[in-house]
N, CA and C of each residue as an Amber inpcrd file, in Angstrom:
protein
   486
 -22.6800000   7.4820000  -3.3440000 -21.3260000   7.2300000  -2.8610000
 -20.4110000   6.9990000  -4.0610000 -19.2550000   7.6690000  -4.1210000
 -18.3580000   7.5230000  -5.2610000 -17.7940000   6.1060000  -5.3500000
 -17.6190000   5.6490000  -6.5800000 -17.0290000   4.3360000  -6.8110000
 -15.5060000   4.4390000  -6.7610000 -14.8370000   3.4280000  -6.1940000
 -13.3740000   3.4680000  -6.1750000 -12.8080000   3.2880000  -7.5770000
 -11.6360000   3.8610000  -7.7840000 -10.8730000   3.6620000  -9.0110000
  -9.7980000   2.6430000  -8.6720000  -9.7140000   1.5810000  -9.4720000
  -8.8010000   0.4740000  -9.1660000  -7.9040000   0.1780000 -10.3600000
  -6.6410000  -0.1400000 -10.0670000  -5.6930000  -0.5870000 -11.0890000
  -4.8960000  -1.7450000 -10.5120000  -4.4100000  -2.5950000 -11.3990000
  -3.6720000  -3.7780000 -10.9720000  -2.5470000  -4.0570000 -11.9610000
  -1.4790000  -4.6630000 -11.4670000  -0.3670000  -5.0450000 -12.3230000
   0.3840000  -6.2080000 -11.7130000   1.1170000  -6.9260000 -12.5480000
   1.8570000  -8.1110000 -12.1030000   3.2770000  -8.0550000 -12.6450000
   4.2010000  -8.5410000 -11.8250000   5.5910000  -8.6220000 -12.2320000
   6.2220000  -9.8290000 -11.5590000   7.1410000 -10.4840000 -12.2360000
   7.9050000 -11.5810000 -11.6330000   9.2530000 -11.0550000 -11.1640000
   9.6800000 -11.5480000 -10.0100000  10.9890000 -11.1890000  -9.4860000
  11.7680000 -12.4720000  -9.2100000  13.0890000 -12.4460000  -9.3970000
  13.9070000 -13.6520000  -9.2310000  14.3060000 -13.8980000  -7.7750000
  13.3070000 -13.9490000  -6.9050000  13.5430000 -14.1780000  -5.4780000
  12.4710000 -15.1120000  -4.9440000  12.8270000 -15.8870000  -3.9190000
  11.8680000 -16.8040000  -3.2970000  10.7470000 -16.0160000  -2.6260000
   9.5920000 -16.6350000  -2.5490000   8.4000000 -15.9700000  -2.0240000
   8.6050000 -15.4660000  -0.5930000   9.2430000 -16.2570000   0.2830000
   9.4080000 -15.8050000   1.6720000  10.2270000 -14.5130000   1.7420000
  11.1890000 -14.3620000   0.8500000  12.0170000 -13.1580000   0.8360000
  11.2130000 -11.9450000   0.3340000  10.4140000 -12.1560000  -0.6910000
   9.5840000 -11.0750000  -1.2210000   8.5480000 -10.6550000  -0.1680000
   7.9770000 -11.6340000   0.5260000   7.0190000 -11.3320000   1.5930000
   7.6740000 -10.4430000   2.6540000   8.8560000 -10.8170000   3.0870000
   9.5660000 -10.0290000   4.0980000   9.8750000  -8.6130000   3.6310000
  10.0900000  -8.4550000   2.3340000  10.4120000  -7.1330000   1.7890000
   9.1840000  -6.2530000   1.6170000   8.0290000  -6.8610000   1.3460000
   6.8500000  -6.0680000   0.9890000   5.7760000  -6.0000000   2.0630000
   5.6090000  -7.0450000   2.8380000   4.4480000  -7.1230000   3.7330000
   4.7490000  -6.7050000   5.1650000   5.9640000  -6.8180000   5.5900000
   6.3030000  -6.5140000   6.9750000   6.6000000  -5.0140000   7.0900000
   5.9050000  -4.3370000   7.9960000   6.0570000  -2.8880000   8.1520000
   7.3060000  -2.5660000   8.9690000   8.3970000  -2.2810000   8.2780000
   9.6290000  -1.8830000   8.9520000   9.4750000  -0.4450000   9.4460000
  10.2060000  -0.0560000  10.4860000  10.0790000   1.3250000  10.9760000
  10.3620000   2.3710000   9.8940000  11.2670000   2.0440000   8.9460000
  11.5870000   2.9930000   7.8810000  11.8520000   2.2270000   6.5980000
  11.2710000   2.6820000   5.4960000  11.5410000   2.1060000   4.1830000
  12.3330000   3.1270000   3.3740000  13.6140000   2.8360000   3.1520000
  14.4720000   3.7510000   2.4020000  14.0560000   3.8350000   0.9350000
  13.4760000   2.7830000   0.3960000  13.0440000   2.7790000  -0.9990000
  11.9270000   3.8010000  -1.2050000  10.9740000   3.8310000  -0.2860000
   9.8150000   4.7350000  -0.3910000  10.0050000   6.0340000   0.3800000
  11.0460000   6.0990000   1.2310000  11.2930000   7.2220000   2.1320000
  10.0590000   7.5120000   2.9860000   9.5840000   6.4430000   3.6600000
   8.3990000   6.5210000   4.5080000   8.6980000   5.8110000   5.8220000
   8.2380000   6.4110000   6.9260000   8.3450000   5.7820000   8.2420000
   6.9880000   5.2420000   8.6510000   7.0140000   4.0830000   9.3370000
   5.7980000   3.4620000   9.8490000   5.8930000   3.3760000  11.3630000
   4.8260000   3.7780000  12.0370000   4.7210000   3.6090000  13.4760000
   3.5570000   2.6490000  13.6910000   3.8870000   1.4500000  14.1960000
   2.8980000   0.3880000  14.3570000   2.3960000   0.3860000  15.7890000
   1.0630000   0.3040000  15.9360000   0.4610000   0.1960000  17.2730000
   0.7070000  -1.1900000  17.8360000   1.0310000  -1.2490000  19.1090000
   1.1860000  -2.5400000  19.7770000   2.5140000  -3.1910000  19.4890000
   2.6640000  -4.3610000  20.0940000   3.8930000  -5.1350000  19.9350000
   3.5540000  -6.4590000  19.2790000   4.5680000  -7.1700000  18.8850000
   4.3490000  -8.4760000  18.2900000   4.3000000  -8.4190000  16.7820000
   4.0650000  -9.5750000  16.2040000   4.0490000  -9.6960000  14.7490000
   2.8120000  -9.0160000  14.1640000   2.9610000  -8.3980000  12.9970000
   1.7940000  -7.7880000  12.3660000   0.8210000  -8.8570000  11.8770000
  -0.4020000  -8.4550000  11.6860000  -1.4380000  -9.3450000  11.1840000
  -2.7070000  -8.5600000  10.9520000  -3.7700000  -9.2720000  10.6370000
  -5.0520000  -8.6110000  10.3980000  -5.4300000  -7.7840000  11.6320000
  -5.8260000  -6.5400000  11.3870000  -6.2030000  -5.6520000  12.4720000
  -5.0760000  -4.7660000  12.9780000  -3.8360000  -5.0450000  12.5820000
  -2.7150000  -4.2000000  12.9960000  -2.9220000  -2.7940000  12.4510000
  -2.7900000  -1.8190000  13.3290000  -2.9430000  -0.4190000  12.9280000
  -1.5730000   0.2420000  12.8830000  -1.4590000   1.2110000  11.9840000
  -0.1910000   1.9100000  11.8330000  -0.4410000   3.3270000  11.3400000
   0.5860000   4.1490000  11.4820000   0.5980000   5.5040000  10.9530000
   1.8090000   5.5700000  10.0340000   1.6570000   6.2430000   8.8980000
   2.8210000   6.4060000   8.0340000   3.0440000   7.8890000   7.7470000
   4.3190000   8.2480000   7.6890000   4.6900000   9.6350000   7.4350000
   5.8640000   9.6700000   6.4660000   5.9170000  10.6930000   5.6250000
   7.0590000  10.8180000   4.7210000   8.3440000  11.0580000   5.5120000
   9.4340000  10.5240000   4.9990000  10.7330000  10.7330000   5.6220000
  10.9950000   9.7850000   6.7730000  12.1410000   9.9910000   7.3990000
  12.5600000   9.1310000   8.5150000  12.2130000   9.8040000   9.8360000
  11.5050000   9.0580000  10.6860000  11.2390000   9.5180000  12.0500000
  12.3150000   8.9580000  12.9610000  12.9010000   9.7950000  13.7660000
  13.8690000   9.3020000  14.7400000  13.1480000   8.4300000  15.7580000
  13.8740000   7.4540000  16.3160000  13.2790000   6.5450000  17.3030000
  12.6860000   7.3340000  18.4640000  11.4680000   6.9840000  18.8330000
  10.7970000   7.6280000  19.9490000  10.0240000   8.8830000  19.5770000
  10.2200000   9.3990000  18.3540000   9.4940000  10.5860000  17.9170000
   8.1120000  10.1650000  17.4390000   7.1010000  10.8580000  17.8990000
   5.7300000  10.5350000  17.5180000   5.3880000  11.1740000  16.1770000
   4.5440000  10.5090000  15.3880000   4.1230000  11.1050000  14.1200000
   3.3050000  12.3680000  14.3710000   3.3180000  13.2720000  13.4080000
   2.5640000  14.5120000  13.6020000   1.0630000  14.2480000  13.6290000
   0.3090000  15.1130000  14.3050000  -1.1520000  14.9520000  14.3140000
  -1.6880000  14.9970000  12.8790000  -2.6670000  14.1750000  12.6120000
  -3.2560000  14.1430000  11.2760000  -2.5130000  13.2730000  10.2770000
  -1.4480000  12.5820000  10.7250000  -0.7140000  11.6970000   9.8160000
  -1.6570000  10.5920000   9.3350000  -1.4560000  10.1060000   8.1040000
  -2.3300000   9.0550000   7.5660000  -2.3870000   7.8230000   8.4620000
  -3.6050000   7.3520000   8.7200000  -3.8540000   6.1830000   9.5600000
  -4.0670000   4.9730000   8.6670000  -3.4240000   3.8620000   8.9880000
  -3.5670000   2.6550000   8.1990000  -3.9410000   1.4560000   9.0460000
  -4.3900000   0.4270000   8.3690000  -4.7460000  -0.8260000   9.0330000
  -4.5330000  -1.9780000   8.0560000  -4.0350000  -3.0930000   8.5830000
  -3.9580000  -4.3160000   7.7840000  -5.3350000  -4.9610000   7.8630000
  -6.0030000  -5.0930000   6.7150000  -7.3670000  -5.6200000   6.7070000
  -7.4260000  -7.0690000   6.2280000  -6.3330000  -7.5500000   5.6550000
  -6.2460000  -8.9660000   5.2620000  -4.7970000  -9.3940000   5.3990000
  -4.5870000 -10.6020000   5.9400000  -3.2320000 -11.0800000   6.2060000
  -3.2050000 -12.5920000   6.0390000  -2.6590000 -13.0510000   4.9490000
  -2.4600000 -14.4760000   4.6990000  -0.9610000 -14.6260000   4.4440000
  -0.2010000 -15.0300000   5.4700000   1.2640000 -15.0250000   5.3630000
   1.7880000 -15.6840000   4.0890000   2.7060000 -14.9620000   3.4660000
   3.4040000 -15.3440000   2.2410000   2.4860000 -15.5110000   1.0390000
   1.2190000 -15.0590000   1.1720000   0.3010000 -15.1180000   0.0290000
  -0.3260000 -13.7640000  -0.2910000  -0.8860000 -13.0880000   0.7280000
  -1.6440000 -11.8740000   0.4480000  -1.7150000 -10.9870000   1.6930000
  -1.5390000  -9.6930000   1.4410000  -1.7460000  -8.6880000   2.4830000
  -2.4870000  -7.5200000   1.8450000  -3.4740000  -7.0200000   2.5790000
  -4.2220000  -5.8470000   2.1290000  -4.1720000  -4.8070000   3.2260000
  -3.8140000  -3.5910000   2.8470000  -3.7980000  -2.4800000   3.7900000
  -4.7600000  -1.4020000   3.3110000  -5.3080000  -0.6950000   4.2770000
  -6.1810000   0.4410000   3.9780000  -5.5730000   1.6520000   4.6720000
  -5.3640000   2.7160000   3.8940000  -4.7560000   3.9380000   4.4030000
  -5.7630000   5.0730000   4.2450000  -6.1160000   5.6810000   5.3730000
  -7.1130000   6.7650000   5.3560000  -6.4170000   8.1140000   5.4470000
  -6.6730000   8.9330000   4.4590000  -6.2400000  10.3150000   4.4620000
  -7.5040000  11.1540000   4.5520000  -7.3790000  12.4310000   4.7770000
  -8.5550000  13.2680000   4.9690000  -9.5320000  13.1970000   3.7920000
  -9.0790000  13.3820000   2.5430000 -10.0680000  13.3920000   1.4590000
 -10.2770000  12.0500000   0.7710000  -9.5500000  11.0040000   1.1940000
  -9.5780000   9.7690000   0.4110000  -9.0990000   8.5710000   1.2150000
  -9.3830000   7.3830000   0.6740000  -8.8680000   6.1340000   1.2340000
  -8.1750000   5.3680000   0.1210000  -6.9800000   4.8760000   0.4230000
  -6.2010000   4.0600000  -0.5140000  -6.1580000   2.6410000   0.0430000
  -6.5010000   1.6600000  -0.7910000  -6.4280000   0.2540000  -0.4000000
  -5.4430000  -0.4300000  -1.3340000  -4.4890000  -1.1390000  -0.7480000
  -3.4670000  -1.8250000  -1.5340000  -3.4530000  -3.2940000  -1.1590000
  -3.5250000  -4.1520000  -2.1830000  -3.4080000  -5.5910000  -1.9730000
  -2.1670000  -6.0740000  -2.7040000  -1.3430000  -6.8480000  -1.9930000
  -0.1670000  -7.4820000  -2.5810000  -0.3990000  -8.9830000  -2.5200000
  -0.3540000  -9.6340000  -3.6830000  -0.5330000 -11.0840000  -3.7590000
   0.7410000 -11.7060000  -4.3080000   1.1740000 -12.7860000  -3.6730000
   2.3890000 -13.4810000  -4.0750000   2.0600000 -14.9080000  -4.4830000
   2.7290000 -15.3760000  -5.5480000   2.5740000 -16.7590000  -6.0030000
   3.9100000 -17.2220000  -6.5600000   4.1780000 -18.5100000  -6.4310000
   5.4040000 -19.0590000  -7.0020000   5.3480000 -18.9370000  -8.5200000
   6.4950000 -18.5700000  -9.0910000   6.5890000 -18.4060000 -10.5430000
   7.6980000 -19.2750000 -11.1050000   8.0530000 -20.3320000 -10.4060000
   9.1450000 -21.2050000 -10.8130000  10.1750000 -21.2630000  -9.7100000
  11.2080000 -22.0540000  -9.8890000  12.2380000 -22.1850000  -8.8530000
  12.8920000 -20.8370000  -8.5290000  12.7470000 -20.4100000  -7.2910000
  13.3870000 -19.1800000  -6.8450000  12.7850000 -17.9070000  -7.4190000
  11.5850000 -17.9610000  -7.9660000  10.9500000 -16.7710000  -8.5390000
   9.5510000 -16.6040000  -7.9610000   9.1070000 -15.3640000  -7.8830000
   7.8010000 -15.0440000  -7.3220000   7.0600000 -14.0980000  -8.2550000
   5.7830000 -14.3870000  -8.4620000   4.9050000 -13.4880000  -9.2120000
   4.2020000 -12.5890000  -8.1900000   4.3500000 -11.2860000  -8.3760000
   3.7800000 -10.2970000  -7.4670000   2.6830000  -9.5480000  -8.2170000
   1.4840000  -9.5500000  -7.6440000   0.3810000  -8.7670000  -8.1950000
   0.0140000  -7.6970000  -7.1870000   0.0100000  -6.4610000  -7.6480000
  -0.3410000  -5.3320000  -6.7890000  -1.6110000  -4.7040000  -7.3420000
  -2.5910000  -4.5440000  -6.4550000  -3.8500000  -3.8970000  -6.8080000
  -4.0470000  -2.7130000  -5.8790000  -4.2870000  -1.5560000  -6.4550000
  -4.4730000  -0.3230000  -5.6830000  -5.8410000   0.2570000  -6.0230000
  -6.5740000   0.6390000  -4.9760000  -7.8660000   1.3040000  -5.1500000
  -7.8490000   2.6450000  -4.4410000  -8.4240000   3.6220000  -5.0850000
  -8.5550000   4.9680000  -4.5210000 -10.0380000   5.2810000  -4.4150000
 -10.4600000   5.7010000  -3.2130000 -11.8600000   6.0510000  -3.0180000
 -11.9530000   7.4110000  -2.3460000 -12.5130000   8.3970000  -3.0430000
 -12.6630000   9.7140000  -2.4140000 -13.7640000   9.6670000  -1.3730000
 -13.6230000  10.5080000  -0.3560000 -14.6840000  10.6460000   0.6400000
 -15.6590000  11.6830000   0.1020000 -16.9160000  11.4410000   0.2860000
 -17.9210000  12.3440000  -0.2510000 -18.8240000  12.8480000   0.8540000
 -19.0980000  14.1330000   0.8180000 -20.0390000  14.6950000   1.7760000
 -21.4380000  14.7540000   1.1780000 -21.5840000  14.3170000  -0.0750000
 -22.8850000  14.2860000  -0.7020000 -23.2700000  15.5850000  -1.3960000
 -22.4280000  16.5520000  -1.3770000 -22.7310000  17.8220000  -2.0390000
 -22.6390000  17.6470000  -3.5510000 -23.5840000  18.2120000  -4.2670000
 -23.6400000  18.0750000  -5.7160000 -22.3690000  18.5930000  -6.3750000
 -21.8960000  19.7590000  -5.9800000 -20.6910000  20.3370000  -6.5900000
 -19.4760000  19.4450000  -6.3560000 -19.3840000  18.8950000  -5.1590000
 -18.2460000  18.0270000  -4.8560000 -18.3170000  16.7570000  -5.6980000
 -19.5010000  16.1930000  -5.8450000 -19.6460000  14.9880000  -6.6600000
 -19.3170000  15.2650000  -8.1160000 -19.7270000  16.4210000  -8.6340000
 -19.4180000  16.7860000 -10.0120000 -17.9140000  16.9310000 -10.1920000
 -17.2580000  17.5980000  -9.2530000 -15.8040000  17.7560000  -9.3100000
 -15.1170000  16.3930000  -9.3100000 -15.5680000  15.4850000  -8.4450000
 -14.9750000  14.1500000  -8.3900000 -15.1620000  13.4180000  -9.7130000
 -16.3230000  13.5530000 -10.3090000 -16.5850000  12.8890000 -11.5860000
 -15.6620000  13.4290000 -12.6740000 -15.4600000  14.7600000 -12.6910000
 -14.5770000  15.3690000 -13.6770000 -13.1280000  14.9630000 -13.4680000
 -12.7410000  14.7490000 -12.2170000 -11.3560000  14.3930000 -11.8960000
 -11.0830000  12.8980000 -12.0410000 -12.0990000  12.0940000 -12.2490000
 -11.9560000  10.6340000 -12.2530000 -10.8840000  10.1500000 -13.2290000
 -10.8070000  10.7370000 -14.4320000  -9.7830000  10.3360000 -15.3950000
  -8.3830000  10.5770000 -14.8660000  -8.1780000  11.7280000 -14.2230000
  -6.8760000  12.0270000 -13.6310000  -6.5570000  11.0880000 -12.4830000
  -7.5750000  10.7530000 -11.7010000  -7.3770000   9.8150000 -10.5870000
  -7.0180000   8.4430000 -11.1380000  -7.6800000   8.0150000 -12.1960000
  -7.3800000   6.7060000 -12.8000000  -5.9120000   6.6500000 -13.2400000
  -5.4290000   7.7170000 -13.8780000  -4.0190000   7.7640000 -14.2930000
  -3.0950000   7.7240000 -13.0790000  -3.4560000   8.4480000 -12.0170000
  -2.6330000   8.4690000 -10.8070000  -2.5640000   7.0750000 -10.1730000
  -3.6830000   6.3670000 -10.1280000  -3.7050000   5.0270000  -9.5440000
  -2.8740000   4.0770000 -10.4060000  -2.9790000   4.1860000 -11.7180000
  -2.1790000   3.3340000 -12.6060000  -0.6920000   3.6310000 -12.4540000
  -0.3270000   4.9120000 -12.3290000   1.0840000   5.2710000 -12.1100000
   1.5750000   4.7450000 -10.7630000   0.7000000   4.7600000  -9.7550000
   1.0730000   4.2370000  -8.4340000   1.4040000   2.7540000  -8.5270000
   0.5640000   1.9850000  -9.2050000   0.8180000   0.5450000  -9.3730000
   2.1220000   0.3330000 -10.1370000   2.3120000   1.0380000 -11.2360000
   3.5320000   0.8850000 -12.0430000   4.7770000   1.2230000 -11.2200000
   4.6990000   2.2900000 -10.4210000   5.8350000   2.6690000  -9.5820000
   6.1460000   1.6240000  -8.5300000   5.0980000   1.0690000  -7.9140000
   5.3090000   0.0170000  -6.9140000   5.9580000  -1.2090000  -7.5520000
   5.5100000  -1.5870000  -8.7290000   6.0970000  -2.7430000  -9.4200000
   7.5470000  -2.4630000  -9.8050000   7.8440000  -1.2560000 -10.2460000
   9.2160000  -0.8920000 -10.6120000  10.1570000  -0.9410000  -9.4160000
   9.6380000  -0.6690000  -8.2180000  10.4800000  -0.6520000  -7.0090000
  10.6310000  -2.0170000  -6.3430000   9.9830000  -3.0450000  -6.8680000
  10.0780000  -4.3800000  -6.2440000  11.5190000  -4.8270000  -6.0220000
  12.3800000  -4.7880000  -7.0450000  13.7630000  -5.2510000  -6.8110000
  14.4570000  -4.4820000  -5.6920000  14.2670000  -3.1850000  -5.6300000
  14.9270000  -2.3760000  -4.5970000  14.4250000  -2.7650000  -3.2040000
  13.1360000  -3.0760000  -3.0750000  12.6070000  -3.5000000  -1.7730000
  13.2750000  -4.7950000  -1.3240000  13.4320000  -5.7500000  -2.2250000
  14.0630000  -7.0290000  -1.8660000  15.5410000  -6.8150000  -1.5740000
  16.2030000  -5.9760000  -2.3580000  17.6450000  -5.7420000  -2.1770000
  17.9730000  -5.0670000  -0.8580000  17.0370000  -4.3250000  -0.2610000
  17.3570000  -3.6560000   1.0020000  17.3080000  -4.6180000   2.2000000
  16.7900000  -5.8280000   2.0000000  16.7950000  -6.8280000   3.0720000
  18.2070000  -7.3570000   3.2920000  18.5460000  -7.6950000   4.5250000
  19.8390000  -8.3340000   4.7610000  19.9040000  -9.6760000   4.0190000
  21.0910000 -10.0330000   3.5640000  21.2730000 -11.3220000   2.8800000
  21.0070000 -12.4570000   3.8390000  20.3690000 -13.5160000   3.3000000
  20.1110000 -14.6970000   4.1430000  20.7880000 -15.9190000   3.5900000
């Protein structure tokens, strides 16, 4: 079974933890920063076990995601401290953990950890290809973490003022 490739990074933002949590952990129907729509199963507040589908772009209200859209699930939920999501795509699974900690008055330290795990059918050629691509995957995972950290301010800024 292939080993996941993992990268992590930390950044401080000049916002209170509850505000950062609301910007990063709550699945809004549309995120303009990422240009991604989320369709959440069920009603009520999200938490561990909440399932969702995400698709690029904005979905109009009532429009269903296309068949085969990436399926996600919240696998860990500790309000205002940590959320972990797992997103399954056909050839791979992406796991993202966001951890929040106070970094002083009105500031929050955000740590984002992303793991990429390819799905393997056990074929020798496929395993060899995955091994050869591992360096490229490692760079992609590191770029994903860096991009998420760079977008932190924009995620907080899109929230209504409180």
